[in-house]
Amino acid sequence: MSEAARRASDPAFWWTRDDLAYVDGRLVFAGVDVAAAADEALDPLYLYSAPRVGENLDRLAGALSALPGPARVYYAMKANRFIPLLETMARQGRCGVDICSPDEMDRALAAGFAAQDISFTGTGVSDRDLDRLLAHPDLHINCDSVSMIRRIGARAPGRAIGLRVNPERGVGYGGSARLTYAGAEVTKFGVYRPQWPDAVAAARAHGLRLTTLHFHVGCGYLDRELADWEAAVEAALEFLDLAPDVTTVNVGGGLGLPQQANDAPLDLARWAAVIARRISARGLSVAVEPGDYLVKDAGLLVLEVTDVEVKRDELFASVAGGFNLAPEPAHYARPCAPLACVLREPDPGRWRPTTVAGNINEALDIWARGAPLPPLAGGDRIALLHTGGYGASMSSNHCMRGATVERLLYG
């Protein structure tokens, strides 16, 4: 067995792939030496791989191509709004873009997306927001409330709209309640079944054409959650009985990627089969809004190790970057996998459980606790896996430690 094959089969190297691996003991991502790139950047560095985004899109498009009817992908840009990445996606013309604010609309248009390739799905939408959105007649709007339907009808009667529904069934990574957007607990998202007749009546009163049924029930679901996702799809489709003009069902996003060694990837063939069985069989078109699925594993956040020290009986590696730069591990308890950018000890059997802590003055600023890592020292670099989605886009300047550099790699 080759060294590369041995590492790929070792649980400690579960993340290894053609464009992300150790080469001569140094972490290489999309053809770039990660530690060297971080040395040049000085500040915390986000690296994004354009080819990896393309591979993820290829995989998704391939699954959708097996459907008996039409399907369209809208990239959920709230996951990553880095302009060079958006420009690359717009230039390639292989997907539209999903937005959730007027400012995101402006950025999508500036990046080269046409209004007809933009789908808006937002919540808490103000009149000012609506005025900006409705200035673009070709932009598609999915409404989130009955009030929003009425306010659009007063401004743009006769317009085609979509409507987000809440099927009261949801799913999230590992069953996480924080990542589930519909379920037993009432959430702010979408129109519930008791309000559905009012929503349809409001649309008809203003001559609005309800052409799209939209739902998004959770984030990060994998194969183990697929049965729950199918149940949510089935529940959402019950809304169709009062909406005979619907031609498209938008299944939202939420498709997950493995985040730790024991995660089995989402079987896209099984996922697409659910869509074919439940939606395409009705003669309806399909739309999907992936964010994380396209960009999460196409990004790394690279941080400098500031010191390594034992506190009581726990080994800590402190790094020059905190949870404000990629809030998901702290906010949603999502797994965080740190990698050493220079592998001084290649044998995982000699690695030590290490707690990686950030530089924000908050107790929850822990990237990972007990992560197996080789020996580290001050001045080393670590890379946090899967920070291409909801990293920089959710970041803040808490403690005035928000300075970062973003770089798109073309392979």
mmCIF file of C-alpha atoms in Angstrom:
data_model
loop_
_atom_site.group_PDB
_atom_site.id
_atom_site.type_symbol
_atom_site.label_atom_id
_atom_site.label_comp_id
_atom_site.label_asym_id
_atom_site.label_seq_id
_atom_site.Cartn_x
_atom_site.Cartn_y
_atom_site.Cartn_z
ATOM 1 C CA MET A 1 0.000 0.000 0.000
ATOM 2 C CA SER A 2 1.351 3.429 -0.940
ATOM 3 C CA GLU A 3 1.843 6.126 1.696
ATOM 4 C CA ALA A 4 -0.985 8.158 0.173
ATOM 5 C CA ALA A 5 -3.330 5.167 0.193
ATOM 6 C CA ARG A 6 -2.407 4.300 3.786
ATOM 7 C CA ARG A 7 -3.180 7.807 4.913
ATOM 8 C CA ALA A 8 -6.457 7.919 3.023
ATOM 9 C CA SER A 9 -7.565 4.696 4.768
ATOM 10 C CA ASP A 10 -6.545 5.916 8.239
ATOM 11 C CA PRO A 11 -9.416 7.576 10.181
ATOM 12 C CA ALA A 12 -7.064 10.419 11.099
ATOM 13 C CA PHE A 13 -6.852 11.252 7.381
ATOM 14 C CA TRP A 14 -10.540 10.761 6.514
ATOM 15 C CA TRP A 15 -10.619 14.179 4.849
ATOM 16 C CA THR A 16 -7.829 13.426 2.331
ATOM 17 C CA ARG A 17 -8.677 13.809 -1.350
ATOM 18 C CA ASP A 18 -6.862 14.597 -4.586
ATOM 19 C CA ASP A 19 -6.807 18.359 -3.961
ATOM 20 C CA LEU A 20 -6.303 18.255 -0.187
ATOM 21 C CA ALA A 21 -3.487 16.164 1.283
ATOM 22 C CA TYR A 22 -0.062 16.184 2.877
ATOM 23 C CA VAL A 23 2.776 16.278 0.376
ATOM 24 C CA ASP A 24 6.207 15.729 1.894
ATOM 25 C CA GLY A 25 4.741 16.588 5.283
ATOM 26 C CA ARG A 26 3.135 19.862 4.197
ATOM 27 C CA LEU A 27 -0.588 20.462 3.735
ATOM 28 C CA VAL A 28 -1.418 21.241 0.099
ATOM 29 C CA PHE A 29 -4.838 22.546 -0.960
ATOM 30 C CA ALA A 30 -5.792 23.170 -4.592
ATOM 31 C CA GLY A 31 -2.107 23.110 -5.516
ATOM 32 C CA VAL A 32 -1.071 25.642 -2.856
ATOM 33 C CA ASP A 33 1.191 25.091 0.153
ATOM 34 C CA VAL A 34 -1.178 26.206 2.908
ATOM 35 C CA ALA A 35 1.439 27.233 5.490
ATOM 36 C CA ALA A 36 3.371 29.280 2.923
ATOM 37 C CA ALA A 37 0.186 31.029 1.781
ATOM 38 C CA ALA A 38 -0.662 31.889 5.393
ATOM 39 C CA ASP A 39 2.835 33.263 5.983
ATOM 40 C CA GLU A 40 2.266 35.687 3.111
ATOM 41 C CA ALA A 41 -1.187 36.734 4.301
ATOM 42 C CA LEU A 42 -0.185 37.548 7.905
ATOM 43 C CA ASP A 43 -3.835 37.874 9.031
ATOM 44 C CA PRO A 44 -6.127 34.838 9.364
ATOM 45 C CA LEU A 45 -6.551 33.431 5.864
ATOM 46 C CA TYR A 46 -9.549 31.911 4.123
ATOM 47 C CA LEU A 47 -8.579 29.797 1.114
ATOM 48 C CA TYR A 48 -11.281 28.767 -1.353
ATOM 49 C CA SER A 49 -10.939 26.291 -4.214
ATOM 50 C CA ALA A 50 -12.867 27.217 -7.358
ATOM 51 C CA PRO A 51 -12.286 23.736 -8.880
ATOM 52 C CA ARG A 52 -13.729 22.042 -5.791
ATOM 53 C CA VAL A 53 -16.863 24.192 -5.998
ATOM 54 C CA GLY A 54 -17.128 23.113 -9.640
ATOM 55 C CA GLU A 55 -16.756 19.445 -8.689
ATOM 56 C CA ASN A 56 -19.495 19.733 -6.096
ATOM 57 C CA LEU A 57 -21.761 21.434 -8.617
ATOM 58 C CA ASP A 58 -20.968 18.721 -11.194
ATOM 59 C CA ARG A 59 -21.958 16.023 -8.709
ATOM 60 C CA LEU A 60 -25.236 17.744 -7.863
ATOM 61 C CA ALA A 61 -26.062 18.538 -11.488
ATOM 62 C CA GLY A 62 -25.377 14.923 -12.416
ATOM 63 C CA ALA A 63 -27.896 13.702 -9.850
ATOM 64 C CA LEU A 64 -30.510 16.207 -11.016
ATOM 65 C CA SER A 65 -29.985 15.220 -14.654
ATOM 66 C CA ALA A 66 -31.466 11.817 -13.811
ATOM 67 C CA LEU A 67 -34.837 13.406 -13.023
ATOM 68 C CA PRO A 68 -37.569 12.946 -15.629
ATOM 69 C CA GLY A 69 -38.316 16.689 -15.628
ATOM 70 C CA PRO A 70 -36.463 20.015 -15.531
ATOM 71 C CA ALA A 71 -34.407 21.100 -12.520
ATOM 72 C CA ARG A 72 -32.441 24.226 -11.677
ATOM 73 C CA VAL A 73 -29.753 25.031 -9.118
ATOM 74 C CA TYR A 74 -29.616 28.375 -7.298
ATOM 75 C CA TYR A 75 -26.450 28.843 -5.224
ATOM 76 C CA ALA A 76 -27.349 30.181 -1.755
ATOM 77 C CA MET A 77 -24.882 33.038 -1.596
ATOM 78 C CA LYS A 78 -25.386 33.670 2.132
ATOM 79 C CA ALA A 79 -22.976 30.731 2.572
ATOM 80 C CA ASN A 80 -20.111 32.589 0.890
ATOM 81 C CA ARG A 81 -20.407 35.956 -0.844
ATOM 82 C CA PHE A 82 -16.749 36.454 -1.820
ATOM 83 C CA ILE A 83 -16.942 38.504 -5.019
ATOM 84 C CA PRO A 84 -14.316 36.562 -7.047
ATOM 85 C CA LEU A 85 -16.169 33.326 -6.289
ATOM 86 C CA LEU A 86 -19.529 34.826 -7.298
ATOM 87 C CA GLU A 87 -18.003 36.263 -10.458
ATOM 88 C CA THR A 88 -16.577 32.859 -11.368
ATOM 89 C CA MET A 89 -19.939 31.168 -10.870
ATOM 90 C CA ALA A 90 -21.798 33.846 -12.836
ATOM 91 C CA ARG A 91 -19.268 33.667 -15.678
ATOM 92 C CA GLN A 92 -19.633 29.905 -15.928
ATOM 93 C CA GLY A 93 -23.421 30.236 -16.102
ATOM 94 C CA ARG A 94 -24.115 26.825 -14.615
ATOM 95 C CA CYS A 95 -26.403 27.968 -11.806
ATOM 96 C CA GLY A 96 -28.485 30.853 -10.629
ATOM 97 C CA VAL A 97 -28.151 32.448 -7.215
ATOM 98 C CA ASP A 98 -30.407 32.453 -4.165
ATOM 99 C CA ILE A 99 -30.443 35.652 -2.093
ATOM 100 C CA CYS A 100 -32.081 36.695 1.163
ATOM 101 C CA SER A 101 -31.611 40.485 1.231
ATOM 102 C CA PRO A 102 -31.585 43.435 -1.195
ATOM 103 C CA ASP A 103 -27.872 43.981 -0.545
ATOM 104 C CA GLU A 104 -27.213 40.390 -1.587
ATOM 105 C CA MET A 105 -29.228 41.137 -4.725
ATOM 106 C CA ASP A 106 -26.991 44.109 -5.505
ATOM 107 C CA ARG A 107 -23.878 41.990 -4.994
ATOM 108 C CA ALA A 108 -25.220 39.191 -7.201
ATOM 109 C CA LEU A 109 -26.039 41.653 -9.983
ATOM 110 C CA ALA A 110 -22.611 43.281 -9.647
ATOM 111 C CA ALA A 111 -20.977 39.848 -9.912
ATOM 112 C CA GLY A 112 -22.689 39.233 -13.247
ATOM 113 C CA PHE A 113 -25.876 37.328 -12.449
ATOM 114 C CA ALA A 114 -28.912 38.510 -14.403
ATOM 115 C CA ALA A 115 -32.096 39.317 -12.479
ATOM 116 C CA GLN A 116 -33.824 36.356 -14.132
ATOM 117 C CA ASP A 117 -31.224 34.071 -12.570
ATOM 118 C CA ILE A 118 -31.878 35.330 -9.035
ATOM 119 C CA SER A 119 -34.346 33.856 -6.553
ATOM 120 C CA PHE A 120 -35.135 35.689 -3.313
ATOM 121 C CA THR A 121 -36.243 33.900 -0.154
ATOM 122 C CA GLY A 122 -36.170 36.020 2.979
ATOM 123 C CA THR A 123 -37.886 36.628 6.282
ATOM 124 C CA GLY A 124 -38.839 39.824 8.083
ATOM 125 C CA VAL A 125 -38.992 41.615 4.734
ATOM 126 C CA SER A 126 -39.696 45.349 5.075
ATOM 127 C CA ASP A 127 -41.566 47.579 2.632
ATOM 128 C CA ARG A 128 -38.248 49.197 1.763
ATOM 129 C CA ASP A 129 -36.833 45.753 0.945
ATOM 130 C CA LEU A 130 -39.809 44.964 -1.263
ATOM 131 C CA ASP A 131 -39.492 48.210 -3.185
ATOM 132 C CA ARG A 132 -35.859 47.408 -4.017
ATOM 133 C CA LEU A 133 -36.628 43.829 -5.003
ATOM 134 C CA LEU A 134 -39.691 44.665 -7.082
ATOM 135 C CA ALA A 135 -37.677 47.151 -9.132
ATOM 136 C CA HIS A 136 -36.425 44.052 -10.989
ATOM 137 C CA PRO A 137 -39.441 42.448 -12.708
ATOM 138 C CA ASP A 138 -37.516 39.306 -13.721
ATOM 139 C CA LEU A 139 -36.296 38.522 -10.205
ATOM 140 C CA HIS A 140 -38.230 35.681 -8.558
ATOM 141 C CA ILE A 141 -39.573 36.268 -5.045
ATOM 142 C CA ASN A 142 -40.627 33.555 -2.612
ATOM 143 C CA CYS A 143 -42.937 35.025 0.023
ATOM 144 C CA ASP A 144 -42.579 34.048 3.663
ATOM 145 C CA SER A 145 -45.856 35.389 5.059
ATOM 146 C CA VAL A 146 -49.423 36.320 4.122
ATOM 147 C CA SER A 147 -48.600 39.967 4.824
ATOM 148 C CA MET A 148 -45.767 39.837 2.310
ATOM 149 C CA ILE A 149 -48.155 38.541 -0.347
ATOM 150 C CA ARG A 150 -50.584 41.390 0.279
ATOM 151 C CA ARG A 151 -47.850 44.020 0.200
ATOM 152 C CA ILE A 152 -46.454 42.661 -3.076
ATOM 153 C CA GLY A 153 -49.961 42.517 -4.513
ATOM 154 C CA ALA A 154 -50.523 46.185 -3.670
ATOM 155 C CA ARG A 155 -47.286 47.145 -5.423
ATOM 156 C CA ALA A 156 -47.086 44.709 -8.340
ATOM 157 C CA PRO A 157 -50.453 43.053 -9.069
ATOM 158 C CA GLY A 158 -50.298 40.216 -11.563
ATOM 159 C CA ARG A 159 -46.723 39.276 -10.735
ATOM 160 C CA ALA A 160 -45.639 35.632 -10.465
ATOM 161 C CA ILE A 161 -44.515 34.684 -6.946
ATOM 162 C CA GLY A 162 -43.473 31.711 -4.879
ATOM 163 C CA LEU A 163 -44.576 30.911 -1.360
ATOM 164 C CA ARG A 164 -42.525 29.302 1.368
ATOM 165 C CA VAL A 165 -44.460 26.807 3.455
ATOM 166 C CA ASN A 166 -43.697 25.193 6.787
ATOM 167 C CA PRO A 167 -44.520 21.464 6.695
ATOM 168 C CA GLU A 168 -43.906 21.039 10.445
ATOM 169 C CA ARG A 169 -41.362 18.348 9.646
ATOM 170 C CA GLY A 170 -37.652 19.110 9.634
ATOM 171 C CA VAL A 171 -34.175 17.665 9.642
ATOM 172 C CA GLY A 172 -30.673 18.809 10.612
ATOM 173 C CA TYR A 173 -27.160 17.453 10.817
ATOM 174 C CA GLY A 174 -27.081 14.685 13.430
ATOM 175 C CA GLY A 175 -30.644 15.543 14.475
ATOM 176 C CA SER A 176 -29.529 18.932 15.817
ATOM 177 C CA ALA A 177 -32.480 21.075 16.903
ATOM 178 C CA ARG A 178 -30.410 24.198 16.161
ATOM 179 C CA LEU A 179 -30.156 23.167 12.514
ATOM 180 C CA THR A 180 -33.793 22.127 12.087
ATOM 181 C CA TYR A 181 -36.052 24.847 10.682
ATOM 182 C CA ALA A 182 -39.427 23.123 10.839
ATOM 183 C CA GLY A 183 -40.841 20.686 13.366
ATOM 184 C CA ALA A 184 -42.925 20.407 16.499
ATOM 185 C CA GLU A 185 -41.736 23.781 17.784
ATOM 186 C CA VAL A 186 -43.183 26.753 15.921
ATOM 187 C CA THR A 187 -40.534 28.601 13.922
ATOM 188 C CA LYS A 188 -40.608 31.914 12.086
ATOM 189 C CA PHE A 189 -40.210 30.349 8.658
ATOM 190 C CA GLY A 190 -42.958 30.033 6.075
ATOM 191 C CA VAL A 191 -46.723 29.728 6.071
ATOM 192 C CA TYR A 192 -48.316 27.003 8.158
ATOM 193 C CA ARG A 193 -51.223 24.871 7.019
ATOM 194 C CA PRO A 194 -53.939 26.852 8.897
ATOM 195 C CA GLN A 195 -52.818 30.083 7.160
ATOM 196 C CA TRP A 196 -52.470 28.472 3.721
ATOM 197 C CA PRO A 197 -56.028 29.271 2.503
ATOM 198 C CA ASP A 198 -55.517 32.923 3.519
ATOM 199 C CA ALA A 199 -52.242 33.005 1.590
ATOM 200 C CA VAL A 200 -53.817 31.585 -1.569
ATOM 201 C CA ALA A 201 -56.783 33.958 -1.256
ATOM 202 C CA ALA A 202 -54.472 36.968 -0.824
ATOM 203 C CA ALA A 203 -52.575 36.026 -3.961
ATOM 204 C CA ARG A 204 -55.781 35.635 -5.983
ATOM 205 C CA ALA A 205 -57.202 38.909 -4.680
ATOM 206 C CA HIS A 206 -54.290 40.756 -6.287
ATOM 207 C CA GLY A 207 -54.045 38.621 -9.402
ATOM 208 C CA LEU A 208 -50.696 37.224 -8.267
ATOM 209 C CA ARG A 209 -49.713 33.955 -9.937
ATOM 210 C CA LEU A 210 -48.540 31.434 -7.346
ATOM 211 C CA THR A 211 -46.120 29.433 -9.484
ATOM 212 C CA THR A 212 -43.606 28.097 -6.934
ATOM 213 C CA LEU A 213 -44.002 26.127 -3.733
ATOM 214 C CA HIS A 214 -40.904 26.565 -1.557
ATOM 215 C CA PHE A 215 -39.738 24.843 1.616
ATOM 216 C CA HIS A 216 -36.424 24.575 3.465
ATOM 217 C CA VAL A 217 -36.515 22.370 6.539
ATOM 218 C CA GLY A 218 -32.981 22.157 7.884
ATOM 219 C CA CYS A 219 -29.218 22.146 7.369
ATOM 220 C CA GLY A 220 -26.491 19.561 6.911
ATOM 221 C CA TYR A 221 -28.580 16.421 6.474
ATOM 222 C CA LEU A 222 -26.753 13.286 5.338
ATOM 223 C CA ASP A 223 -27.827 9.778 4.403
ATOM 224 C CA ARG A 224 -28.827 8.928 7.969
ATOM 225 C CA GLU A 225 -31.377 11.778 7.889
ATOM 226 C CA LEU A 226 -32.701 11.182 4.377
ATOM 227 C CA ALA A 227 -35.840 9.331 5.486
ATOM 228 C CA ASP A 228 -36.773 12.274 7.710
ATOM 229 C CA TRP A 229 -36.149 14.648 4.826
ATOM 230 C CA GLU A 230 -38.448 12.612 2.579
ATOM 231 C CA ALA A 231 -41.166 12.792 5.219
ATOM 232 C CA ALA A 232 -40.780 16.583 5.236
ATOM 233 C CA VAL A 233 -41.041 16.670 1.442
ATOM 234 C CA GLU A 234 -44.222 14.619 1.545
ATOM 235 C CA ALA A 235 -45.727 16.916 4.184
ATOM 236 C CA ALA A 236 -44.820 20.040 2.189
ATOM 237 C CA LEU A 237 -46.486 18.713 -0.944
ATOM 238 C CA GLU A 238 -49.823 18.497 0.880
ATOM 239 C CA PHE A 239 -50.042 22.263 0.353
ATOM 240 C CA LEU A 240 -50.443 21.742 -3.395
ATOM 241 C CA ASP A 241 -54.125 20.825 -3.125
ATOM 242 C CA LEU A 242 -55.096 24.521 -3.045
ATOM 243 C CA ALA A 243 -52.492 25.739 -5.533
ATOM 244 C CA PRO A 244 -53.259 24.330 -8.985
ATOM 245 C CA ASP A 245 -51.058 26.910 -10.757
ATOM 246 C CA VAL A 246 -47.813 25.794 -9.104
ATOM 247 C CA THR A 247 -45.346 24.584 -11.714
ATOM 248 C CA THR A 248 -42.152 24.430 -9.631
ATOM 249 C CA VAL A 249 -41.284 22.991 -6.238
ATOM 250 C CA ASN A 250 -38.205 24.496 -4.610
ATOM 251 C CA VAL A 251 -36.806 22.012 -2.080
ATOM 252 C CA GLY A 252 -34.492 24.581 -0.494
ATOM 253 C CA GLY A 253 -30.967 23.630 0.492
ATOM 254 C CA GLY A 254 -29.487 21.919 3.503
ATOM 255 C CA LEU A 255 -27.652 19.118 1.706
ATOM 256 C CA GLY A 256 -24.807 18.118 3.987
ATOM 257 C CA LEU A 257 -21.193 17.061 3.653
ATOM 258 C CA PRO A 258 -19.233 14.757 5.986
ATOM 259 C CA GLN A 259 -17.700 16.767 8.806
ATOM 260 C CA GLN A 260 -16.004 14.019 10.787
ATOM 261 C CA ALA A 261 -14.573 10.566 10.216
ATOM 262 C CA ASN A 262 -17.753 8.604 10.953
ATOM 263 C CA ASP A 263 -20.014 10.657 8.676
ATOM 264 C CA ALA A 264 -21.283 8.804 5.604
ATOM 265 C CA PRO A 265 -21.796 11.186 2.672
ATOM 266 C CA LEU A 266 -25.199 12.003 1.298
ATOM 267 C CA ASP A 267 -26.101 9.561 -1.467
ATOM 268 C CA LEU A 268 -27.229 11.978 -4.173
ATOM 269 C CA ALA A 269 -28.802 9.188 -6.211
ATOM 270 C CA ARG A 270 -31.083 8.328 -3.270
ATOM 271 C CA TRP A 271 -31.753 12.021 -2.687
ATOM 272 C CA ALA A 272 -32.694 12.574 -6.333
ATOM 273 C CA ALA A 273 -34.867 9.450 -6.281
ATOM 274 C CA VAL A 274 -36.940 11.042 -3.508
ATOM 275 C CA ILE A 275 -37.432 14.113 -5.682
ATOM 276 C CA ALA A 276 -38.311 11.991 -8.720
ATOM 277 C CA ARG A 277 -40.797 9.930 -6.741
ATOM 278 C CA ARG A 278 -42.455 12.784 -4.864
ATOM 279 C CA ILE A 279 -42.170 15.798 -7.184
ATOM 280 C CA SER A 280 -41.140 15.015 -10.753
ATOM 281 C CA ALA A 281 -43.775 12.276 -10.930
ATOM 282 C CA ARG A 282 -46.382 15.035 -10.565
ATOM 283 C CA GLY A 283 -45.067 16.736 -13.681
ATOM 284 C CA LEU A 284 -43.523 19.584 -11.689
ATOM 285 C CA SER A 285 -40.195 21.322 -12.201
ATOM 286 C CA VAL A 286 -37.635 21.289 -9.386
ATOM 287 C CA ALA A 287 -35.401 23.976 -7.920
ATOM 288 C CA VAL A 288 -32.744 23.484 -5.259
ATOM 289 C CA GLU A 289 -30.749 26.056 -3.274
ATOM 290 C CA PRO A 290 -27.460 24.539 -2.092
ATOM 291 C CA GLY A 291 -25.037 26.704 -0.171
ATOM 292 C CA ASP A 292 -22.883 24.557 2.073
ATOM 293 C CA TYR A 293 -22.963 21.641 -0.355
ATOM 294 C CA LEU A 294 -21.148 23.687 -2.980
ATOM 295 C CA VAL A 295 -18.687 25.670 -0.882
ATOM 296 C CA LYS A 296 -18.214 24.260 2.618
ATOM 297 C CA ASP A 297 -15.523 21.696 1.844
ATOM 298 C CA ALA A 298 -14.034 24.061 -0.749
ATOM 299 C CA GLY A 299 -12.604 26.296 1.961
ATOM 300 C CA LEU A 300 -10.067 26.360 4.773
ATOM 301 C CA LEU A 301 -9.490 28.918 7.529
ATOM 302 C CA VAL A 302 -5.773 29.076 8.352
ATOM 303 C CA LEU A 303 -4.655 30.399 11.755
ATOM 304 C CA GLU A 304 -1.323 30.919 13.478
ATOM 305 C CA VAL A 305 -0.585 28.976 16.650
ATOM 306 C CA THR A 306 0.349 31.527 19.321
ATOM 307 C CA ASP A 307 1.297 29.193 22.155
ATOM 308 C CA VAL A 308 0.998 25.603 23.347
ATOM 309 C CA GLU A 309 0.569 24.945 27.043
ATOM 310 C CA VAL A 310 -0.854 22.400 29.489
ATOM 311 C CA LYS A 311 -3.600 23.809 31.715
ATOM 312 C CA ARG A 312 -4.107 21.439 34.598
ATOM 313 C CA ASP A 313 -4.160 18.143 32.661
ATOM 314 C CA GLU A 314 -5.341 19.424 29.260
ATOM 315 C CA LEU A 315 -3.100 20.379 26.339
ATOM 316 C CA PHE A 316 -4.123 23.685 24.788
ATOM 317 C CA ALA A 317 -3.030 25.150 21.474
ATOM 318 C CA SER A 318 -4.044 28.803 21.283
ATOM 319 C CA VAL A 319 -4.506 30.328 17.831
ATOM 320 C CA ALA A 320 -4.730 33.868 16.433
ATOM 321 C CA GLY A 321 -8.338 33.668 15.375
ATOM 322 C CA GLY A 322 -11.561 33.082 17.267
ATOM 323 C CA PHE A 323 -15.140 31.933 16.842
ATOM 324 C CA ASN A 324 -16.100 35.328 15.419
ATOM 325 C CA LEU A 325 -14.342 34.324 12.175
ATOM 326 C CA ALA A 326 -16.368 31.136 11.636
ATOM 327 C CA PRO A 327 -19.216 31.031 14.179
ATOM 328 C CA GLU A 328 -20.854 27.703 13.309
ATOM 329 C CA PRO A 329 -18.903 25.481 15.749
ATOM 330 C CA ALA A 330 -19.767 27.800 18.653
ATOM 331 C CA HIS A 331 -23.322 28.712 17.598
ATOM 332 C CA TYR A 332 -24.513 25.380 16.237
ATOM 333 C CA ALA A 333 -22.100 22.890 17.853
ATOM 334 C CA ARG A 334 -21.036 21.713 14.408
ATOM 335 C CA PRO A 335 -17.847 19.622 14.313
ATOM 336 C CA CYS A 336 -14.601 21.476 13.711
ATOM 337 C CA ALA A 337 -11.602 19.557 12.366
ATOM 338 C CA PRO A 338 -8.205 21.264 12.802
ATOM 339 C CA LEU A 339 -5.213 20.102 10.767
ATOM 340 C CA ALA A 340 -1.533 20.872 11.268
ATOM 341 C CA CYS A 341 -0.217 22.611 8.168
ATOM 342 C CA VAL A 342 3.235 21.069 8.696
ATOM 343 C CA LEU A 343 3.208 17.433 9.769
ATOM 344 C CA ARG A 344 6.189 16.966 12.069
ATOM 345 C CA GLU A 345 4.948 13.583 13.289
ATOM 346 C CA PRO A 346 3.380 11.452 10.527
ATOM 347 C CA ASP A 347 2.224 8.623 12.820
ATOM 348 C CA PRO A 348 -1.250 9.428 14.270
ATOM 349 C CA GLY A 349 -0.531 6.938 17.023
ATOM 350 C CA ARG A 350 1.899 9.479 18.452
ATOM 351 C CA TRP A 351 -0.471 12.442 18.263
ATOM 352 C CA ARG A 352 -1.976 13.948 21.404
ATOM 353 C CA PRO A 353 -5.531 15.091 22.188
ATOM 354 C CA THR A 354 -5.361 18.858 21.881
ATOM 355 C CA THR A 355 -7.869 21.578 22.678
ATOM 356 C CA VAL A 356 -7.680 24.349 20.097
ATOM 357 C CA ALA A 357 -8.732 27.696 21.585
ATOM 358 C CA GLY A 358 -9.268 31.034 19.871
ATOM 359 C CA ASN A 359 -8.228 34.548 20.842
ATOM 360 C CA ILE A 360 -11.644 35.987 21.701
ATOM 361 C CA ASN A 361 -12.270 36.821 25.350
ATOM 362 C CA GLU A 362 -15.287 34.518 25.666
ATOM 363 C CA ALA A 363 -15.542 31.080 27.300
ATOM 364 C CA LEU A 364 -17.209 29.515 24.254
ATOM 365 C CA ASP A 365 -14.261 30.386 22.017
ATOM 366 C CA ILE A 366 -13.077 26.797 21.637
ATOM 367 C CA TRP A 367 -12.578 25.467 18.119
ATOM 368 C CA ALA A 368 -12.168 21.823 19.089
ATOM 369 C CA ARG A 369 -11.663 19.928 22.326
ATOM 370 C CA GLY A 370 -9.412 16.865 22.427
ATOM 371 C CA ALA A 371 -8.679 16.899 18.708
ATOM 372 C CA PRO A 372 -5.881 14.466 17.766
ATOM 373 C CA LEU A 373 -2.990 16.615 16.547
ATOM 374 C CA PRO A 374 0.746 16.156 16.022
ATOM 375 C CA PRO A 375 3.162 18.264 18.087
ATOM 376 C CA LEU A 376 2.624 22.005 17.633
ATOM 377 C CA ALA A 377 4.634 25.061 18.608
ATOM 378 C CA GLY A 378 4.153 28.812 18.555
ATOM 379 C CA GLY A 379 4.395 30.156 15.009
ATOM 380 C CA ASP A 380 2.985 26.990 13.423
ATOM 381 C CA ARG A 381 -0.167 27.132 11.334
ATOM 382 C CA ILE A 382 -3.337 25.094 11.606
ATOM 383 C CA ALA A 383 -6.115 24.848 9.037
ATOM 384 C CA LEU A 384 -9.766 24.427 9.981
ATOM 385 C CA LEU A 385 -11.589 22.165 7.550
ATOM 386 C CA HIS A 386 -14.920 23.014 5.961
ATOM 387 C CA THR A 387 -14.968 26.744 6.536
ATOM 388 C CA GLY A 388 -15.797 27.642 2.938
ATOM 389 C CA GLY A 389 -19.454 28.035 3.910
ATOM 390 C CA TYR A 390 -20.803 30.209 6.732
ATOM 391 C CA GLY A 391 -17.318 31.261 7.785
ATOM 392 C CA ALA A 392 -16.415 34.698 6.471
ATOM 393 C CA SER A 393 -20.063 35.381 5.586
ATOM 394 C CA MET A 394 -21.057 35.074 9.273
ATOM 395 C CA SER A 395 -17.935 36.654 10.743
ATOM 396 C CA SER A 396 -17.837 39.745 12.954
ATOM 397 C CA ASN A 397 -15.325 42.161 14.419
ATOM 398 C CA HIS A 398 -15.915 41.025 18.002
ATOM 399 C CA CYS A 399 -13.033 42.177 20.229
ATOM 400 C CA MET A 400 -11.834 43.992 17.076
ATOM 401 C CA ARG A 401 -10.268 40.737 15.889
ATOM 402 C CA GLY A 402 -12.135 40.494 12.615
ATOM 403 C CA ALA A 403 -9.327 41.273 10.153
ATOM 404 C CA THR A 404 -8.928 38.475 7.599
ATOM 405 C CA VAL A 405 -7.720 37.807 4.081
ATOM 406 C CA GLU A 406 -9.724 35.823 1.516
ATOM 407 C CA ARG A 407 -8.177 34.196 -1.531
ATOM 408 C CA LEU A 408 -9.728 32.179 -4.350
ATOM 409 C CA LEU A 409 -7.572 29.406 -5.766
ATOM 410 C CA TYR A 410 -8.015 28.221 -9.346
ATOM 411 C CA GLY A 411 -6.032 24.977 -9.090
#
